[in-house]
mmCIF file of C-alpha atoms and ligand atoms in Angstrom:
data_model
loop_
_atom_site.group_PDB
_atom_site.id
_atom_site.type_symbol
_atom_site.label_atom_id
_atom_site.label_comp_id
_atom_site.label_asym_id
_atom_site.label_seq_id
_atom_site.Cartn_x
_atom_site.Cartn_y
_atom_site.Cartn_z
ATOM 1 C CA MET A 512 -21.653 14.660 -27.331
ATOM 2 C CA THR A 513 -19.681 12.983 -24.725
ATOM 3 C CA PRO A 514 -19.739 14.270 -21.401
ATOM 4 C CA ALA A 515 -16.668 15.880 -19.868
ATOM 5 C CA PRO A 516 -14.452 13.514 -17.751
ATOM 6 C CA ILE A 517 -14.783 14.181 -14.189
ATOM 7 C CA ILE A 518 -11.635 15.469 -12.325
ATOM 8 C CA VAL A 519 -10.912 14.748 -8.687
ATOM 9 C CA LEU A 520 -8.141 16.085 -6.544
ATOM 10 C CA GLY A 521 -6.536 13.603 -4.320
ATOM 11 C CA ILE A 522 -4.381 14.346 -1.114
ATOM 12 C CA GLU A 523 -2.202 11.844 0.836
ATOM 13 C CA SER A 524 -0.640 12.291 4.236
ATOM 14 C CA SER A 525 -0.824 9.159 5.968
ATOM 15 C CA CYS A 526 2.879 7.954 6.507
ATOM 16 C CA ASP A 527 5.760 9.879 5.439
ATOM 17 C CA GLU A 528 5.091 10.972 1.953
ATOM 18 C CA THR A 529 3.000 13.996 1.426
ATOM 19 C CA ALA A 530 1.142 14.137 -1.937
ATOM 20 C CA ALA A 531 -1.180 15.734 -4.104
ATOM 21 C CA ALA A 532 -2.677 14.659 -7.619
ATOM 22 C CA LEU A 533 -5.152 15.172 -10.169
ATOM 23 C CA VAL A 534 -6.895 12.464 -11.921
ATOM 24 C CA ASP A 535 -9.829 12.105 -14.261
ATOM 25 C CA SER A 536 -12.335 9.506 -14.969
ATOM 26 C CA ASP A 537 -10.371 8.520 -18.382
ATOM 27 C CA ARG A 538 -7.691 7.300 -16.183
ATOM 28 C CA ARG A 539 -5.462 10.196 -16.788
ATOM 29 C CA ILE A 540 -3.086 11.296 -14.334
ATOM 30 C CA LEU A 541 -3.390 15.054 -15.163
ATOM 31 C CA ALA A 542 -0.393 16.069 -12.574
ATOM 32 C CA GLN A 543 1.001 14.573 -9.584
ATOM 33 C CA ALA A 544 3.484 15.685 -6.985
ATOM 34 C CA ILE A 545 5.063 13.638 -4.029
ATOM 35 C CA ALA A 546 7.642 15.070 -1.343
ATOM 36 C CA SER A 547 9.223 12.401 0.571
ATOM 37 C CA GLN A 548 10.251 12.895 4.163
ATOM 38 C CA GLU A 549 13.001 10.271 4.242
ATOM 39 C CA ALA A 550 15.737 12.717 5.057
ATOM 40 C CA GLU A 551 13.989 13.999 8.248
ATOM 41 C CA HIS A 552 13.273 10.504 9.346
ATOM 42 C CA ALA A 553 16.487 8.812 8.513
ATOM 43 C CA PRO A 554 18.577 9.718 11.609
ATOM 44 C CA TYR A 555 15.790 7.886 13.838
ATOM 45 C CA GLY A 556 15.449 4.912 11.542
ATOM 46 C CA GLY A 557 11.846 5.041 11.095
ATOM 47 C CA VAL A 558 8.982 7.363 10.885
ATOM 48 C CA VAL A 559 8.538 9.875 13.509
ATOM 49 C CA PRO A 560 4.788 10.881 13.855
ATOM 50 C CA GLU A 561 5.346 14.447 15.083
ATOM 51 C CA ILE A 562 7.856 15.233 12.368
ATOM 52 C CA ALA A 563 5.722 13.545 9.704
ATOM 53 C CA ALA A 564 2.755 15.853 10.780
ATOM 54 C CA ARG A 565 4.663 18.945 10.828
ATOM 55 C CA ALA A 566 6.273 18.189 7.461
ATOM 56 C CA HIS A 567 2.936 17.563 5.801
ATOM 57 C CA VAL A 568 1.499 21.025 7.409
ATOM 58 C CA GLU A 569 4.456 22.628 5.665
ATOM 59 C CA ARG A 570 4.571 20.904 2.171
ATOM 60 C CA LEU A 571 1.016 20.170 1.329
ATOM 61 C CA PRO A 572 -0.209 23.450 0.311
ATOM 62 C CA GLY A 573 2.619 24.040 -1.775
ATOM 63 C CA LEU A 574 2.166 20.822 -3.773
ATOM 64 C CA ILE A 575 -1.622 21.239 -4.267
ATOM 65 C CA ALA A 576 -0.757 24.654 -5.918
ATOM 66 C CA GLN A 577 1.886 22.856 -8.160
ATOM 67 C CA VAL A 578 -0.664 20.314 -9.279
ATOM 68 C CA LEU A 579 -3.212 22.674 -10.230
ATOM 69 C CA ASP A 580 -0.718 24.658 -11.980
ATOM 70 C CA GLU A 581 0.955 21.881 -13.698
ATOM 71 C CA ALA A 582 -2.289 20.713 -15.019
ATOM 72 C CA GLN A 583 -3.761 23.991 -15.852
ATOM 73 C CA VAL A 584 -6.628 23.351 -13.701
ATOM 74 C CA THR A 585 -8.489 25.300 -11.286
ATOM 75 C CA LEU A 586 -10.318 24.387 -7.895
ATOM 76 C CA ASP A 587 -13.517 25.103 -9.740
ATOM 77 C CA ASP A 588 -12.804 22.696 -12.606
ATOM 78 C CA CYS A 589 -12.626 19.762 -10.109
ATOM 79 C CA ASP A 590 -15.698 18.011 -9.016
ATOM 80 C CA ALA A 591 -14.390 16.636 -5.998
ATOM 81 C CA ILE A 592 -11.738 16.803 -3.238
ATOM 82 C CA ALA A 593 -10.521 13.204 -2.113
ATOM 83 C CA ALA A 594 -8.144 12.746 0.735
ATOM 84 C CA THR A 595 -6.979 9.722 3.055
ATOM 85 C CA ALA A 596 -8.944 9.840 6.108
ATOM 86 C CA GLY A 597 -7.286 6.503 7.788
ATOM 87 C CA PRO A 598 -5.858 4.246 8.578
ATOM 88 C CA GLY A 599 -2.449 5.749 9.401
ATOM 89 C CA LEU A 600 -0.390 8.135 11.432
ATOM 90 C CA ILE A 601 -3.163 10.213 13.090
ATOM 91 C CA GLY A 602 -1.234 13.717 13.155
ATOM 92 C CA GLY A 603 -0.758 13.087 9.328
ATOM 93 C CA VAL A 604 -4.074 12.094 8.171
ATOM 94 C CA MET A 605 -5.480 15.012 10.307
ATOM 95 C CA VAL A 606 -3.479 17.471 8.102
ATOM 96 C CA GLY A 607 -4.632 15.896 4.801
ATOM 97 C CA LEU A 608 -8.423 15.335 5.624
ATOM 98 C CA VAL A 609 -8.749 19.052 7.205
ATOM 99 C CA THR A 610 -6.943 20.894 4.113
ATOM 100 C CA ALA A 611 -9.633 18.666 2.062
ATOM 101 C CA LYS A 612 -12.387 19.786 4.053
ATOM 102 C CA ALA A 613 -11.495 23.496 4.122
ATOM 103 C CA MET A 614 -11.049 23.348 0.325
ATOM 104 C CA ALA A 615 -14.553 21.260 -0.057
ATOM 105 C CA MET A 616 -16.141 23.937 1.958
ATOM 106 C CA ALA A 617 -14.689 27.127 0.438
ATOM 107 C CA SER A 618 -15.222 25.564 -3.509
ATOM 108 C CA ASP A 619 -18.683 24.057 -2.629
ATOM 109 C CA LYS A 620 -17.474 20.510 -3.829
ATOM 110 C CA PRO A 621 -18.125 17.027 -2.416
ATOM 111 C CA LEU A 622 -15.483 15.943 0.074
ATOM 112 C CA LEU A 623 -14.407 12.129 -0.547
ATOM 113 C CA ALA A 624 -12.967 10.474 2.596
ATOM 114 C CA ILE A 625 -10.812 7.877 1.436
ATOM 115 C CA ASN A 626 -9.453 4.553 2.967
ATOM 116 C CA HIS A 627 -5.830 4.545 2.174
ATOM 117 C CA LEU A 628 -5.994 0.618 1.920
ATOM 118 C CA GLU A 629 -8.705 1.120 -0.429
ATOM 119 C CA GLY A 630 -6.387 3.641 -2.504
ATOM 120 C CA HIS A 631 -4.008 0.618 -2.769
ATOM 121 C CA ALA A 632 -6.446 -1.838 -3.523
ATOM 122 C CA LEU A 633 -8.206 -0.072 -6.301
ATOM 123 C CA SER A 634 -4.909 1.347 -7.770
ATOM 124 C CA PRO A 635 -4.291 -1.310 -10.312
ATOM 125 C CA ARG A 636 -7.694 -0.581 -12.100
ATOM 126 C CA LEU A 637 -6.328 3.164 -12.392
ATOM 127 C CA ALA A 638 -3.295 1.663 -14.352
ATOM 128 C CA ASP A 639 -5.482 -1.048 -16.228
ATOM 129 C CA ALA A 640 -8.789 -0.432 -17.576
ATOM 130 C CA THR A 641 -9.246 -4.339 -18.201
ATOM 131 C CA LEU A 642 -9.269 -5.292 -14.661
ATOM 132 C CA THR A 643 -12.404 -6.343 -13.565
ATOM 133 C CA PHE A 644 -14.058 -7.164 -10.241
ATOM 134 C CA PRO A 645 -13.880 -9.697 -8.349
ATOM 135 C CA TYR A 646 -9.859 -9.966 -8.429
ATOM 136 C CA ALA A 647 -7.491 -11.514 -5.615
ATOM 137 C CA LEU A 648 -5.467 -9.020 -4.214
ATOM 138 C CA LEU A 649 -2.011 -9.256 -2.124
ATOM 139 C CA LEU A 650 -1.539 -5.932 -0.211
ATOM 140 C CA VAL A 651 1.787 -5.693 0.991
ATOM 141 C CA SER A 652 3.046 -2.399 2.447
ATOM 142 C CA GLY A 653 4.856 -0.963 5.613
ATOM 143 C CA GLY A 654 1.685 -1.180 7.717
ATOM 144 C CA HIS A 655 -0.191 -3.740 6.330
ATOM 145 C CA CYS A 656 0.003 -7.497 4.722
ATOM 146 C CA GLN A 657 -3.179 -8.821 3.741
ATOM 147 C CA ILE A 658 -4.858 -11.342 1.084
ATOM 148 C CA LEU A 659 -8.306 -9.766 -0.074
ATOM 149 C CA ARG A 660 -10.995 -10.787 -2.586
ATOM 150 C CA VAL A 661 -11.775 -7.486 -4.051
ATOM 151 C CA GLU A 662 -15.488 -7.672 -5.103
ATOM 152 C CA GLY A 663 -16.266 -4.022 -5.762
ATOM 153 C CA MET A 664 -16.033 -0.296 -4.581
ATOM 154 C CA GLY A 665 -16.297 -0.627 -0.958
ATOM 155 C CA LYS A 666 -16.611 -4.680 -0.989
ATOM 156 C CA TYR A 667 -13.782 -6.707 0.568
ATOM 157 C CA GLN A 668 -13.517 -10.132 1.660
ATOM 158 C CA ARG A 669 -10.355 -10.416 3.757
ATOM 159 C CA ILE A 670 -8.908 -13.856 3.387
ATOM 160 C CA ALA A 671 -5.478 -13.542 5.298
ATOM 161 C CA THR A 672 -3.714 -10.936 7.390
ATOM 162 C CA THR A 673 -0.397 -10.993 9.458
ATOM 163 C CA ILE A 674 -0.491 -11.994 12.909
ATOM 164 C CA ASP A 675 2.529 -9.916 13.624
ATOM 165 C CA ASP A 676 4.693 -7.700 11.176
ATOM 166 C CA ALA A 677 3.718 -6.404 7.943
ATOM 167 C CA LEU A 678 6.123 -7.578 5.215
ATOM 168 C CA GLY A 679 7.322 -4.022 4.458
ATOM 169 C CA GLU A 680 7.894 -3.925 8.294
ATOM 170 C CA ALA A 681 10.053 -7.265 7.901
ATOM 171 C CA PHE A 682 12.149 -5.981 4.819
ATOM 172 C CA ASP A 683 12.458 -2.271 6.912
ATOM 173 C CA LYS A 684 13.788 -4.184 9.991
ATOM 174 C CA THR A 685 16.092 -6.327 8.045
ATOM 175 C CA ALA A 686 17.674 -3.235 6.563
ATOM 176 C CA LYS A 687 18.234 -1.794 10.088
ATOM 177 C CA ILE A 688 19.771 -4.811 11.248
ATOM 178 C CA LEU A 689 22.014 -4.728 8.223
ATOM 179 C CA GLY A 690 22.620 -1.013 8.692
ATOM 180 C CA LEU A 691 21.067 -0.333 5.300
ATOM 181 C CA GLY A 692 19.042 2.829 6.710
ATOM 182 C CA TYR A 693 15.522 3.863 6.157
ATOM 183 C CA PRO A 694 13.470 2.760 4.038
ATOM 184 C CA GLY A 695 14.773 -0.345 3.968
ATOM 185 C CA GLY A 696 12.771 -2.163 1.562
ATOM 186 C CA PRO A 697 14.704 -0.844 -1.696
ATOM 187 C CA ALA A 698 18.056 -1.237 0.095
ATOM 188 C CA VAL A 699 17.436 -5.169 0.694
ATOM 189 C CA GLU A 700 16.323 -5.612 -2.512
ATOM 190 C CA LYS A 701 19.615 -3.955 -4.076
ATOM 191 C CA LEU A 702 21.870 -5.959 -1.798
ATOM 192 C CA ALA A 703 20.007 -9.467 -2.200
ATOM 193 C CA LEU A 704 21.011 -9.146 -5.971
ATOM 194 C CA GLN A 705 24.674 -9.872 -4.970
ATOM 195 C CA GLY A 706 24.218 -12.511 -2.423
ATOM 196 C CA ASP A 707 23.371 -16.050 -2.283
ATOM 197 C CA ALA A 708 19.571 -16.756 -1.426
ATOM 198 C CA LYS A 709 20.482 -20.384 0.025
ATOM 199 C CA ALA A 710 23.510 -19.528 1.996
ATOM 200 C CA VAL A 711 21.738 -18.558 5.306
ATOM 201 C CA PRO A 712 19.132 -21.091 6.880
ATOM 202 C CA LEU A 713 16.149 -18.925 8.019
ATOM 203 C CA PRO A 714 12.540 -20.197 8.806
ATOM 204 C CA ARG A 715 9.263 -19.901 6.745
ATOM 205 C CA PRO A 716 7.020 -19.225 9.648
ATOM 206 C CA LEU A 717 3.290 -20.463 9.118
ATOM 207 C CA LEU A 718 4.570 -22.404 5.918
ATOM 208 C CA ARG A 719 1.705 -24.774 5.212
ATOM 209 C CA SER A 720 -0.536 -24.098 7.940
ATOM 210 C CA SER A 721 -4.251 -24.512 7.195
ATOM 211 C CA GLU A 722 -5.270 -20.653 7.257
ATOM 212 C CA PRO A 723 -3.448 -18.562 4.821
ATOM 213 C CA HIS A 724 -2.221 -15.840 7.483
ATOM 214 C CA PHE A 725 1.287 -14.452 7.617
ATOM 215 C CA SER A 726 3.839 -14.091 10.242
ATOM 216 C CA PHE A 727 6.978 -12.309 9.720
ATOM 217 C CA ALA A 728 8.245 -11.707 13.538
ATOM 218 C CA GLY A 729 10.305 -14.913 13.811
ATOM 219 C CA LEU A 730 11.866 -14.480 10.350
ATOM 220 C CA LYS A 731 13.186 -11.259 11.606
ATOM 221 C CA SER A 732 14.408 -12.358 14.867
ATOM 222 C CA ALA A 733 16.097 -15.363 12.946
ATOM 223 C CA VAL A 734 17.841 -12.430 10.599
ATOM 224 C CA LEU A 735 18.866 -11.019 13.739
ATOM 225 C CA ARG A 736 20.248 -14.038 15.107
ATOM 226 C CA ALA A 737 22.218 -14.987 11.777
ATOM 227 C CA HIS A 738 23.762 -11.335 12.003
ATOM 228 C CA ASP A 739 25.025 -11.378 15.281
ATOM 229 C CA THR A 740 26.736 -14.876 14.670
ATOM 230 C CA GLY A 741 29.137 -12.908 12.351
ATOM 231 C CA THR A 742 29.373 -16.071 9.939
ATOM 232 C CA TYR A 743 27.259 -14.451 7.096
ATOM 233 C CA CYS A 744 27.981 -11.498 4.794
ATOM 234 C CA ASP A 745 25.418 -8.944 4.559
ATOM 235 C CA ALA A 746 24.149 -9.696 0.790
ATOM 236 C CA ASP A 747 24.045 -13.718 1.941
ATOM 237 C CA ILE A 748 21.447 -12.408 4.741
ATOM 238 C CA ALA A 749 19.407 -10.069 2.598
ATOM 239 C CA ALA A 750 18.986 -12.619 -0.318
ATOM 240 C CA SER A 751 18.390 -15.374 1.892
ATOM 241 C CA PHE A 752 15.832 -13.258 3.719
ATOM 242 C CA GLN A 753 13.876 -11.892 0.387
ATOM 243 C CA GLN A 754 13.909 -15.527 -0.528
ATOM 244 C CA ALA A 755 12.061 -16.762 2.639
ATOM 245 C CA ALA A 756 9.838 -14.028 2.506
ATOM 246 C CA ILE A 757 9.021 -14.827 -1.162
ATOM 247 C CA ASP A 758 8.460 -18.705 -0.144
ATOM 248 C CA CYS A 759 6.028 -17.559 2.699
ATOM 249 C CA ILE A 760 3.965 -15.545 0.182
ATOM 250 C CA GLU A 761 3.673 -18.180 -2.561
ATOM 251 C CA ASP A 762 2.640 -20.776 0.000
ATOM 252 C CA ARG A 763 0.052 -18.404 1.742
ATOM 253 C CA LEU A 764 -1.298 -17.191 -1.441
ATOM 254 C CA ASN A 765 -1.714 -20.568 -3.050
ATOM 255 C CA LYS A 766 -3.552 -21.291 -0.028
ATOM 256 C CA ALA A 767 -5.927 -18.431 -0.153
ATOM 257 C CA LEU A 768 -6.405 -18.783 -3.826
ATOM 258 C CA ALA A 769 -7.754 -22.383 -3.567
ATOM 259 C CA GLN A 770 -10.312 -20.734 -0.759
ATOM 260 C CA MET A 771 -11.373 -17.713 -2.627
ATOM 261 C CA GLY A 772 -13.637 -18.974 -5.297
ATOM 262 C CA ASP A 773 -13.484 -17.672 -8.964
ATOM 263 C CA VAL A 774 -11.538 -14.306 -9.451
ATOM 264 C CA THR A 775 -10.224 -12.566 -12.673
ATOM 265 C CA ALA A 776 -6.460 -11.851 -11.664
ATOM 266 C CA LEU A 777 -3.988 -12.015 -9.465
ATOM 267 C CA VAL A 778 -3.051 -8.460 -8.343
ATOM 268 C CA VAL A 779 -0.486 -6.936 -6.096
ATOM 269 C CA ALA A 780 -0.638 -3.425 -4.592
ATOM 270 C CA GLY A 781 1.348 -1.325 -1.786
ATOM 271 C CA GLY A 782 4.852 -0.605 -1.245
ATOM 272 C CA VAL A 783 6.524 -3.982 -1.244
ATOM 273 C CA ALA A 784 4.875 -4.808 -4.859
ATOM 274 C CA ALA A 785 7.581 -2.445 -6.045
ATOM 275 C CA ASN A 786 10.196 -5.297 -5.476
ATOM 276 C CA LYS A 787 11.111 -7.209 -8.667
ATOM 277 C CA ALA A 788 11.645 -10.323 -7.197
ATOM 278 C CA VAL A 789 8.550 -10.325 -5.411
ATOM 279 C CA ARG A 790 6.850 -9.187 -8.591
ATOM 280 C CA GLY A 791 8.695 -12.362 -10.581
ATOM 281 C CA ALA A 792 7.427 -14.931 -7.963
ATOM 282 C CA LEU A 793 3.870 -13.632 -8.037
ATOM 283 C CA GLU A 794 4.033 -13.624 -12.039
ATOM 284 C CA GLY A 795 5.257 -17.366 -11.936
ATOM 285 C CA LEU A 796 2.336 -18.341 -9.159
ATOM 286 C CA ALA A 797 -0.367 -16.691 -11.568
ATOM 287 C CA GLN A 798 0.720 -18.471 -14.398
ATOM 288 C CA SER A 799 0.175 -21.788 -12.636
ATOM 289 C CA ALA A 800 -3.127 -20.556 -11.346
ATOM 290 C CA GLN A 801 -3.875 -19.637 -15.006
ATOM 291 C CA LEU A 802 -4.895 -16.087 -14.041
ATOM 292 C CA PRO A 803 -3.683 -12.750 -15.308
ATOM 293 C CA PHE A 804 -1.050 -11.051 -13.186
ATOM 294 C CA ILE A 805 -1.332 -7.367 -12.505
ATOM 295 C CA ALA A 806 0.724 -5.122 -10.924
ATOM 296 C CA PRO A 807 0.419 -1.041 -11.082
ATOM 297 C CA PRO A 808 3.675 0.702 -12.353
ATOM 298 C CA MET A 809 6.322 1.353 -9.640
ATOM 299 C CA GLU A 810 5.250 4.859 -9.054
ATOM 300 C CA LEU A 811 1.461 3.862 -8.410
ATOM 301 C CA CYS A 812 3.099 1.005 -5.701
ATOM 302 C CA THR A 813 4.511 3.107 -2.899
ATOM 303 C CA ASP A 814 2.220 6.098 -1.315
ATOM 304 C CA ASN A 815 0.875 8.387 -3.682
ATOM 305 C CA ALA A 816 -2.159 10.703 -4.129
ATOM 306 C CA ALA A 817 -3.240 9.545 -7.716
ATOM 307 C CA MET A 818 -4.276 6.226 -5.976
ATOM 308 C CA ILE A 819 -6.535 8.312 -3.670
ATOM 309 C CA ALA A 820 -7.983 10.599 -6.115
ATOM 310 C CA TRP A 821 -8.645 7.232 -8.522
ATOM 311 C CA ALA A 822 -10.775 5.470 -5.233
ATOM 312 C CA GLY A 823 -12.598 8.886 -5.119
ATOM 313 C CA LEU A 824 -13.531 8.720 -8.765
ATOM 314 C CA GLU A 825 -14.313 4.871 -7.956
ATOM 315 C CA LYS A 826 -16.646 6.164 -5.185
ATOM 316 C CA LEU A 827 -18.550 8.494 -7.245
ATOM 317 C CA ALA A 828 -18.883 6.176 -10.015
ATOM 318 C CA ALA A 829 -20.460 3.708 -7.565
ATOM 319 C CA GLY A 830 -23.229 6.353 -6.775
ATOM 320 C CA ALA A 831 -21.709 8.265 -3.913
ATOM 321 C CA SER A 832 -22.372 11.872 -3.499
ATOM 322 C CA GLY A 833 -19.934 12.772 -0.814
ATOM 323 C CA ASP A 834 -18.896 12.400 2.699
ATOM 324 C CA PRO A 835 -19.974 14.772 5.465
ATOM 325 C CA LEU A 836 -17.701 17.513 6.547
ATOM 326 C CA ASP A 837 -17.369 16.366 10.206
ATOM 327 C CA PHE A 838 -15.966 12.829 8.927
ATOM 328 C CA CYS A 839 -13.212 11.837 11.538
ATOM 329 C CA ALA A 840 -9.820 10.805 10.770
ATOM 330 C CA ARG A 841 -9.630 7.071 11.811
ATOM 331 C CA PRO A 842 -6.307 5.636 12.700
ATOM 332 C CA ARG A 843 -7.511 2.115 12.113
ATOM 333 C CA TRP A 844 -10.143 1.506 9.569
ATOM 334 C CA PRO A 845 -10.397 -2.425 8.426
ATOM 335 C CA LEU A 846 -11.402 -3.038 4.696
ATOM 336 C CA ASP A 847 -13.287 -5.962 5.678
ATOM 337 C CA ARG A 848 -15.121 -5.088 9.311
ATOM 338 C CA ASP A 849 -16.543 -8.795 9.544
ATOM 339 C CA ALA A 850 -13.327 -10.439 9.089
ATOM 340 C CA ALA A 851 -12.623 -12.560 12.217
ATOM 341 C CA PRO A 852 -9.392 -12.034 13.948
ATOM 342 C CA ALA A 853 -6.724 -14.178 12.991
ATOM 343 C CA ARG A 854 -5.498 -16.800 15.653
ATOM 344 C CA GLY A 855 -2.706 -15.333 17.435
ATOM 345 C CA ALA A 856 -3.022 -12.085 16.126
ATOM 346 C CA GLY A 857 -2.334 -8.616 17.434
ATOM 347 C CA VAL A 858 -4.319 -5.530 17.043
ATOM 348 C CA LYS A 859 -3.605 -4.883 13.465
ATOM 349 C CA ALA A 860 -6.468 -4.650 10.934
HETATM 350 O O1 KG4 B 1331 2.612 1.357 0.553
HETATM 351 P P1 KG4 B 1331 4.039 2.202 1.139
HETATM 352 O O2 KG4 B 1331 4.489 3.127 0.592
HETATM 353 O O3 KG4 B 1331 3.485 2.768 2.591
HETATM 354 C C1 KG4 B 1331 2.394 2.253 3.589
HETATM 355 O O4 KG4 B 1331 1.370 2.405 3.380
HETATM 356 O O5 KG4 B 1331 3.052 1.294 4.277
HETATM 357 O O6 KG4 B 1331 4.784 0.961 1.600
HETATM 358 C C2 KG4 B 1331 6.149 1.308 2.128
HETATM 359 C C3 KG4 B 1331 6.681 0.006 2.393
HETATM 360 C C4 KG4 B 1331 7.962 0.261 3.446
HETATM 361 O O7 KG4 B 1331 8.152 -0.898 4.233
HETATM 362 C C5 KG4 B 1331 9.214 0.056 2.301
HETATM 363 O O8 KG4 B 1331 10.317 -0.647 2.789
HETATM 364 C C6 KG4 B 1331 8.351 -0.962 1.234
HETATM 365 O O9 KG4 B 1331 7.227 -0.749 1.328
HETATM 366 N N1 KG4 B 1331 9.107 -1.289 -0.191
HETATM 367 C C7 KG4 B 1331 9.877 -2.084 -0.466
HETATM 368 C C8 KG4 B 1331 10.209 -1.712 -1.552
HETATM 369 N N2 KG4 B 1331 9.708 -0.402 -1.872
HETATM 370 C C9 KG4 B 1331 9.038 -0.079 -0.836
HETATM 371 N N3 KG4 B 1331 10.203 -3.495 0.103
HETATM 372 C C10 KG4 B 1331 10.756 -4.230 -0.806
HETATM 373 N N4 KG4 B 1331 11.458 -4.154 -1.791
HETATM 374 C C11 KG4 B 1331 11.292 -2.871 -2.510
HETATM 375 N N5 KG4 B 1331 11.535 -2.442 -3.568
HETATM 376 ZN ZN1 ZN B 1332 0.438 2.751 1.834
#
């Protein structure tokens, strides 16, 4: 008789999405619910940590009850409770982690403290059972911009990082300059469809530099200057910005792939992976490198709890039995602790 699949409840609360999901070891998402806080943060043009933490407190219990109800699963049927334990906005992370700890204690189930970046990094394996280690990963979100060699659960070699802004941050700041509101990435992508990507001369920071690191702060400043001249229409600025960002990604990834050794695939994850122009460029790059290209479905790209539950399942499959109930939330938690800081970089992981 085949054993019953393992079920993990996942909780995500590290930024501005409150989410809960039930995922099983057969890669089935039994139920998932996400409450976005866009409306609360929109007046401020970015995420306000205190507002985010309070919104997580208000919404998380209802979302957990909703997924259990939808999947017709009780807490007793779950094999473990997984929650994001960092990196992220510490107030929000604590809300999710403390909730998971309380549920684990009350139900006598293991707690799995998950690195949010690990959730993104492994999410493509939830969507695609054929994806095996080691793979090359471009992780592009609002807070992170890294190229990693994913060698196994808990085993990551960071090949490149950003020395200043993350790519999602650059999209969000461009949106702010163009008055497109928050969150900016999808709005810039939409406006770029109507613009000419060659209209505005913008820099490609670090292009052709010997190390494959990223830098987007100079590009953002150039977008601001181009906007302030009043010479260019917003759609042309959006399209030119997106193209400059894509050119940087392509150049940096080619460099990183050459340094990485054998990999099974080129994989993209994180919120910016929802961008169709970015996906298209990566697909072409993978083809040239003769690698399969794998991108999770859109709903698994931006923050969600299914990826946290899945990382929990991977952790169990790798032999983990659970984390201590006094596990502390971590505002910073690099995937590769041994990675040397990039030259010129700030403090970001
Ligand atoms: O992974 P994610 O949901 O949250 C973090 O962990 O940061 O990523 C959010 C980021 C935001 O910066 C958002 O603007 C960006 O991903 N993003 C996009 C798109 N959808 C989301 N950027 C470009 N194009 C998109 N379609
Ligand atoms: Zn994220």
